[in-house]
Amino acid sequence: MDLAYTEAEEEFRGRLREWLAGVLPGLPPKPSPDDWPARRAYDTTWQRMLYDAGYAGLHWPQDAGGRGATPTQHLIFLEETERAGAPYVGANFVGLLHAGPTVAAEGTAEQRARWLPPVLRGDEIWCQGFSEPDAGSDLAALRTRAVRDGDDYVVSGQKIWTSHAEVADWCELLVRTDPGAPKHRGISWLAMPMDAPGITVRPLRTPAGSTEFAEVFLDEVRVPVRNRVGAENDGWRVTMVTLSFERGTAFVGEVVACRRTLEALAAEARRTGRWDDPVLRRRLGRLNAEFRALWRLTQWNVSESQRTGGVPGIGGSVFKLRYSGVRQELYEAAAEVLGAEGAFDLDREWVLDRLSSLSYTIAAGTSQIQRNIVAERILGLPKGR
């Protein structure tokens, strides 16, 4: 991996900075966190601006509608948009970071033509229907059933922690199509329209007061067989492709955001005099080293995915495992910098981010699951009993 930037890459960075400087001042204020229709409109408007400027799906293959940018260009884009304070993908993150790349890698020509352009334009939002009340970390134990009936599957069951279900148009859905097969082999990956009859969405409120998750109840929902990505009962393999994107690249922009937060914490510590504490300075210095290392690991993972055809490898589990812990450590340090009064002021963004950070050792695969993947698939250790 060459960590130096070429002249062409620096030119790309300069053009991007110029474009960001021109468009960001004209964006409207962010909507209320509780106003999901407004949040969807805000996020999709930004996505359309990226699309019109040629930055949507920057790293997607050209035959999938993207620009086929190099991994380094992709990282420059993430770094510069985060540093400029540009909007994150927001409600569109499942489509852009999980479902879209999965369809690009595994879908038919017809599926790619149907689903990828609306994702890139911001016309359609996706949610993720993987976890169930009794099948979270043990995802392969899912029980939502899909019974073939002519050209449709009839789906019944329940999903939980379904991100942005209340504003989504489509759901990447895991279902059991062969209940008699071993649990990893009887699963299929479906694209389910969220306006189909039989779907009930109930938002879940997080400790931070937000409702980006939901329970989804499925009562004999009919999903066309043509919406299946991959072969019937081959959904576990397709799911591993989805999860490789989720763990390998979905958190890249957040590393940059955490580094920016760390800089803000250091500035706050200097302002309040807490910078004089050598223990705190060492803590912040170690976090700086951790995030610099994570950024280099990100560069390696993205470069490796490009070398192997665009699908991130299991190295994403190494990243996800360490990032989850370091993010929590960052906001523990933030509580120390802010002091008792500031640490419980819910009007401060850092406090809400602290509450959010607690979920990262669970979301996108628990840390225990990531350790198993690293142990078994990278280190070659025997499976636990």
Coordinates of C-alpha atoms in Angstrom, one line a residue:
M1 CA 0.0 0.0 0.0
D2 CA 1.4 3.4 -1.0
L3 CA 0.4 6.0 1.5
A4 CA 1.7 9.0 -0.5
Y5 CA -0.7 11.0 -2.5
T6 CA -0.1 11.5 -6.2
E7 CA -0.4 14.8 -8.0
A8 CA -3.7 13.7 -9.6
E9 CA -5.1 12.7 -6.2
E10 CA -4.2 16.1 -4.8
E11 CA -5.9 17.8 -7.7
F12 CA -9.0 15.7 -7.0
R13 CA -8.8 16.9 -3.4
G14 CA -8.5 20.5 -4.5
R15 CA -11.6 20.3 -6.8
L16 CA -13.6 18.6 -4.1
R17 CA -12.7 21.3 -1.5
E18 CA -13.7 24.0 -3.9
W19 CA -17.0 22.3 -4.6
L20 CA -17.7 21.8 -0.9
A21 CA -16.9 25.4 -0.2
G22 CA -19.3 26.6 -2.8
V23 CA -22.3 24.4 -1.9
L24 CA -22.3 23.9 1.9
P25 CA -23.1 27.6 2.8
G26 CA -26.3 27.3 0.9
L27 CA -27.6 24.2 2.7
P28 CA -30.7 24.7 4.9
P29 CA -30.4 24.1 8.7
K30 CA -30.6 20.5 9.8
P31 CA -34.1 19.4 10.7
S32 CA -35.2 18.3 14.1
P33 CA -33.9 14.8 15.0
D34 CA -37.5 13.7 15.6
D35 CA -38.9 14.9 12.3
W36 CA -38.1 11.8 10.1
P37 CA -39.8 13.0 6.9
A38 CA -37.8 16.2 7.1
R39 CA -34.6 14.3 7.8
R40 CA -35.2 12.0 4.8
A41 CA -35.8 15.1 2.6
Y42 CA -32.6 16.8 3.9
D43 CA -30.5 13.6 3.4
T44 CA -31.8 12.8 0.0
T45 CA -31.4 16.4 -1.2
W46 CA -27.8 16.2 -0.3
Q47 CA -27.5 12.9 -2.0
R48 CA -29.0 14.4 -5.2
M49 CA -26.4 17.3 -5.0
L50 CA -23.6 14.7 -4.8
Y51 CA -25.2 12.9 -7.8
D52 CA -25.5 16.0 -9.9
A53 CA -21.9 16.9 -9.1
G54 CA -20.6 13.4 -10.0
Y55 CA -19.7 12.4 -6.4
A56 CA -22.4 9.9 -5.7
G57 CA -21.2 6.3 -5.4
L58 CA -17.7 7.6 -6.0
H59 CA -16.1 4.2 -5.3
W60 CA -18.9 2.1 -6.9
P61 CA -18.0 0.4 -10.2
Q62 CA -18.8 2.3 -13.3
D63 CA -21.1 -0.4 -14.6
A64 CA -23.1 0.0 -11.3
G65 CA -23.5 3.7 -11.9
G66 CA -20.5 4.9 -9.8
R67 CA -17.3 6.7 -10.9
G68 CA -15.0 3.7 -10.3
A69 CA -12.7 5.9 -8.2
T70 CA -9.6 4.5 -6.6
P71 CA -9.6 3.6 -2.9
T72 CA -7.4 6.6 -2.2
Q73 CA -9.9 8.9 -4.0
H74 CA -12.7 7.4 -2.0
L75 CA -10.8 8.0 1.3
I76 CA -10.0 11.6 0.2
F77 CA -13.7 12.2 -0.4
L78 CA -14.7 10.8 3.0
E79 CA -11.9 12.8 4.7
E80 CA -12.7 16.1 3.0
T81 CA -16.5 15.9 3.3
E82 CA -16.2 15.1 7.0
R83 CA -13.7 17.9 7.7
A84 CA -15.9 20.4 5.9
G85 CA -18.8 19.4 8.0
A86 CA -20.9 18.1 5.1
P87 CA -24.0 16.1 5.8
Y88 CA -23.5 12.4 6.4
V89 CA -25.4 9.8 4.2
G90 CA -28.0 9.8 7.1
A91 CA -31.2 7.9 6.2
N92 CA -29.7 6.7 3.0
F93 CA -26.8 4.8 4.6
V94 CA -28.2 1.3 4.2
G95 CA -28.8 1.8 0.5
L96 CA -25.5 3.5 -0.1
L97 CA -23.2 1.4 2.1
H98 CA -24.9 -2.0 2.4
A99 CA -27.7 -2.9 0.1
G100 CA -26.5 -1.0 -3.0
P101 CA -23.0 -2.5 -2.9
T102 CA -24.5 -6.0 -2.4
V103 CA -26.8 -5.6 -5.4
A104 CA -23.9 -4.3 -7.4
A105 CA -21.8 -7.4 -6.5
E106 CA -24.5 -10.1 -6.5
G107 CA -27.5 -8.8 -8.4
T108 CA -28.6 -9.5 -12.0
A109 CA -28.4 -6.9 -14.7
E110 CA -32.1 -6.2 -14.3
Q111 CA -31.8 -5.8 -10.5
R112 CA -28.8 -3.5 -10.8
A113 CA -30.7 -1.3 -13.3
R114 CA -33.8 -1.2 -11.1
W115 CA -32.3 -0.5 -7.7
L116 CA -28.9 1.2 -8.0
P117 CA -29.8 4.4 -9.9
P118 CA -32.5 5.5 -7.4
V119 CA -30.1 4.8 -4.5
L120 CA -27.4 7.0 -6.1
R121 CA -29.9 9.8 -6.9
G122 CA -31.4 9.7 -3.4
D123 CA -34.8 8.8 -4.8
E124 CA -35.2 5.7 -2.7
I125 CA -34.3 4.8 0.9
W126 CA -33.4 1.3 2.1
C127 CA -33.6 -0.3 5.6
Q128 CA -32.0 -3.5 6.9
G129 CA -34.2 -6.4 8.0
F130 CA -31.6 -8.8 9.4
S131 CA -31.8 -9.1 13.2
E132 CA -34.7 -10.7 15.1
P133 CA -35.6 -10.7 18.8
D134 CA -34.1 -14.2 19.1
A135 CA -31.6 -14.0 16.3
G136 CA -29.3 -11.0 16.9
S137 CA -25.7 -12.1 17.2
D138 CA -26.7 -15.6 16.1
L139 CA -28.1 -14.2 12.9
A140 CA -28.3 -17.6 11.1
A141 CA -30.9 -18.6 13.7
L142 CA -33.5 -16.3 12.1
R143 CA -37.0 -17.6 11.9
T144 CA -38.9 -15.3 9.5
R145 CA -40.4 -17.6 7.0
A146 CA -40.8 -17.2 3.2
V147 CA -43.0 -19.8 1.5
R148 CA -42.9 -20.0 -2.3
D149 CA -46.3 -19.4 -3.9
G150 CA -46.0 -19.2 -7.6
D151 CA -44.1 -16.1 -8.6
D152 CA -44.1 -14.7 -5.0
Y153 CA -42.7 -15.5 -1.6
V154 CA -45.2 -15.2 1.3
V155 CA -43.2 -13.8 4.2
S156 CA -44.2 -13.9 7.9
G157 CA -42.2 -13.1 11.0
Q158 CA -40.6 -10.2 12.9
K159 CA -37.5 -8.1 12.6
I160 CA -35.9 -5.7 15.1
W161 CA -33.4 -2.9 15.1
T162 CA -34.5 -2.1 11.5
S163 CA -32.7 1.1 10.8
H164 CA -34.9 3.9 9.2
A165 CA -37.8 1.5 8.5
E166 CA -40.3 4.3 9.0
V167 CA -39.1 6.3 6.0
A168 CA -37.7 3.4 3.8
D169 CA -38.9 2.4 0.4
W170 CA -37.1 -1.0 0.4
C171 CA -35.8 -3.5 2.9
E172 CA -32.9 -5.8 2.5
L173 CA -34.5 -8.8 4.1
L174 CA -33.2 -12.2 5.3
V175 CA -35.8 -15.0 5.3
R176 CA -35.8 -18.7 5.9
T177 CA -36.8 -20.4 2.7
D178 CA -35.9 -24.0 3.7
P179 CA -36.7 -24.7 7.4
G180 CA -35.4 -28.2 7.1
A181 CA -31.9 -27.2 6.0
P182 CA -29.0 -26.5 8.4
K183 CA -29.5 -23.0 9.7
H184 CA -26.8 -21.4 7.6
R185 CA -28.1 -23.0 4.4
G186 CA -31.8 -22.4 4.2
I187 CA -31.7 -18.6 4.0
S188 CA -32.5 -16.2 1.1
W189 CA -31.8 -12.5 0.6
L190 CA -34.8 -10.5 -0.6
A191 CA -35.6 -6.9 -1.6
M192 CA -38.9 -6.2 0.0
P193 CA -41.0 -3.1 -0.9
M194 CA -42.0 -1.4 2.3
D195 CA -45.4 -0.4 1.0
A196 CA -46.5 -4.0 0.5
P197 CA -49.6 -5.0 2.5
G198 CA -49.0 -6.9 5.7
I199 CA -46.1 -4.7 7.0
T200 CA -46.3 -3.0 10.4
V201 CA -43.6 -0.7 11.6
R202 CA -43.2 0.3 15.2
P203 CA -40.4 2.8 16.0
L204 CA -38.1 2.1 18.9
R205 CA -36.8 5.0 21.1
T206 CA -33.1 4.8 22.0
P207 CA -31.6 6.1 25.3
A208 CA -30.6 9.3 23.3
G209 CA -34.3 9.9 22.5
S210 CA -34.0 9.1 18.8
T211 CA -36.1 6.6 16.8
E212 CA -33.8 5.5 14.0
F213 CA -34.6 1.8 14.8
A214 CA -37.9 0.0 14.5
E215 CA -39.6 -3.3 15.0
V216 CA -41.1 -4.6 11.8
F217 CA -43.9 -7.2 11.8
L218 CA -44.6 -9.2 8.6
D219 CA -47.9 -10.8 8.2
E220 CA -48.1 -12.8 4.9
V221 CA -46.3 -10.2 2.9
R222 CA -46.0 -11.1 -0.8
V223 CA -42.5 -10.4 -2.2
P224 CA -41.9 -11.3 -5.9
V225 CA -39.4 -14.0 -6.5
R226 CA -37.6 -11.8 -9.0
N227 CA -36.6 -9.6 -5.9
R228 CA -34.4 -12.4 -4.6
V229 CA -30.7 -11.5 -4.8
G230 CA -28.6 -14.7 -5.4
A231 CA -30.0 -18.2 -5.5
E232 CA -32.7 -19.5 -3.3
N233 CA -31.1 -20.8 0.0
D234 CA -27.8 -19.1 -0.9
G235 CA -28.7 -16.0 1.2
W236 CA -26.1 -16.6 3.9
R237 CA -23.3 -16.2 1.4
V238 CA -24.9 -13.1 0.0
T239 CA -25.3 -11.9 3.6
M240 CA -21.6 -12.3 4.2
V241 CA -21.1 -9.9 1.2
T242 CA -23.4 -7.4 2.8
L243 CA -21.7 -7.7 6.2
S244 CA -18.3 -7.3 4.7
F245 CA -19.4 -3.9 3.4
E246 CA -21.1 -3.0 6.7
R247 CA -18.0 -3.8 8.7
G248 CA -15.4 -3.0 6.2
T249 CA -16.3 0.5 4.8
A250 CA -19.4 1.7 6.5
F251 CA -17.6 3.3 9.4
V252 CA -14.8 5.0 7.5
G253 CA -16.3 8.5 7.6
E254 CA -16.8 8.1 11.3
V255 CA -13.1 7.6 11.9
V256 CA -12.6 11.1 10.5
A257 CA -15.4 12.5 12.6
C258 CA -13.9 11.0 15.7
R259 CA -10.5 12.5 14.9
R260 CA -12.3 15.9 14.6
T261 CA -14.0 15.3 17.9
L262 CA -10.7 14.5 19.5
E263 CA -9.3 17.8 18.3
A264 CA -12.3 19.6 19.7
L265 CA -11.8 17.8 23.1
A266 CA -8.2 18.9 23.2
A267 CA -9.2 22.5 22.5
E268 CA -11.8 22.3 25.2
A269 CA -9.3 20.9 27.7
R270 CA -7.0 23.8 27.0
R271 CA -9.8 26.3 27.4
T272 CA -10.9 24.9 30.8
G273 CA -7.4 24.2 32.1
R274 CA -7.8 20.5 32.2
W275 CA -5.0 20.3 29.7
D276 CA -2.6 20.8 32.7
D277 CA -3.4 17.2 33.9
P278 CA -0.6 15.0 32.5
V279 CA -2.8 11.9 32.8
L280 CA -5.5 13.4 30.6
R281 CA -2.9 14.6 28.1
R282 CA -1.5 11.1 27.8
R283 CA -5.0 9.7 27.4
L284 CA -5.8 12.1 24.6
G285 CA -2.4 11.4 23.0
R286 CA -3.0 7.7 23.0
L287 CA -6.4 8.1 21.4
N288 CA -4.8 10.2 18.7
A289 CA -2.5 7.4 18.0
E290 CA -5.3 4.9 18.0
F291 CA -7.4 6.8 15.4
R292 CA -4.3 7.4 13.2
A293 CA -3.7 3.7 13.3
L294 CA -7.4 3.0 12.4
W295 CA -7.1 5.3 9.5
R296 CA -4.1 3.4 8.2
L297 CA -6.0 0.2 8.7
T298 CA -8.9 1.7 6.7
Q299 CA -6.6 2.5 3.9
W300 CA -5.3 -1.0 3.9
N301 CA -8.8 -2.6 4.0
V302 CA -10.1 -0.4 1.2
S303 CA -7.0 -1.1 -0.9
E304 CA -7.4 -4.8 -0.3
S305 CA -11.0 -4.8 -1.3
Q306 CA -10.1 -3.0 -4.6
R307 CA -7.4 -5.6 -5.3
T308 CA -9.9 -8.5 -4.7
G309 CA -12.7 -7.1 -6.8
G310 CA -14.4 -4.4 -4.7
V311 CA -15.8 -6.6 -1.8
P312 CA -14.1 -5.9 1.5
G313 CA -12.5 -8.9 3.2
I314 CA -12.6 -10.2 6.8
G315 CA -10.0 -7.5 7.7
G316 CA -13.1 -5.3 8.3
S317 CA -13.8 -7.3 11.4
V318 CA -10.4 -6.3 12.8
F319 CA -11.3 -2.6 12.1
K320 CA -14.8 -2.9 13.5
L321 CA -13.6 -4.6 16.7
R322 CA -11.0 -2.0 17.6
Y323 CA -13.0 1.0 16.4
S324 CA -16.0 0.1 18.6
G325 CA -13.8 0.1 21.7
V326 CA -11.8 3.2 20.8
R327 CA -15.0 5.2 20.1
Q328 CA -16.3 4.4 23.5
E329 CA -13.0 5.3 25.0
L330 CA -13.1 8.7 23.2
Y331 CA -16.4 9.6 24.8
E332 CA -15.3 8.4 28.2
A333 CA -12.5 10.9 27.7
A334 CA -15.0 13.5 26.6
A335 CA -16.9 13.0 29.9
E336 CA -13.6 13.6 31.8
V337 CA -12.9 16.8 29.8
L338 CA -16.5 18.2 30.1
G339 CA -16.7 17.4 33.8
A340 CA -19.8 16.3 35.8
E341 CA -21.9 19.2 34.7
G342 CA -21.1 19.1 31.0
A343 CA -21.2 15.3 30.8
F344 CA -25.0 15.2 31.6
D345 CA -26.1 18.2 29.5
L346 CA -28.3 16.6 26.9
D347 CA -28.2 19.8 24.8
R348 CA -24.5 19.1 24.1
E349 CA -23.8 17.0 21.0
W350 CA -21.0 15.2 22.7
V351 CA -23.3 13.8 25.4
L352 CA -25.7 12.3 22.7
D353 CA -22.7 10.9 20.9
R354 CA -21.5 9.3 24.1
L355 CA -24.9 7.5 24.5
S356 CA -24.7 6.5 20.8
S357 CA -21.2 5.1 21.3
L358 CA -22.4 2.5 23.7
S359 CA -24.2 0.7 20.9
Y360 CA -21.1 0.2 18.7
T361 CA -19.9 -2.9 20.5
I362 CA -23.3 -4.5 19.6
A363 CA -24.3 -2.9 16.2
A364 CA -23.1 -4.5 12.9
G365 CA -22.0 -7.6 14.8
T366 CA -21.1 -7.7 18.4
S367 CA -17.5 -7.5 19.6
Q368 CA -17.7 -11.2 20.6
I369 CA -18.7 -12.1 17.0
Q370 CA -15.9 -10.1 15.6
R371 CA -13.4 -11.8 17.9
N372 CA -14.7 -15.2 16.7
I373 CA -14.2 -14.1 13.1
V374 CA -10.7 -12.9 13.7
A375 CA -9.8 -16.0 15.7
E376 CA -11.2 -18.5 13.3
R377 CA -10.9 -16.9 9.8
I378 CA -7.7 -14.9 10.2
L379 CA -5.7 -16.6 12.9
G380 CA -6.9 -20.1 12.0
L381 CA -7.9 -21.1 15.6
P382 CA -10.3 -23.9 16.1
K383 CA -14.0 -23.1 16.6
G384 CA -15.2 -22.9 20.2
R385 CA -17.6 -25.5 21.5

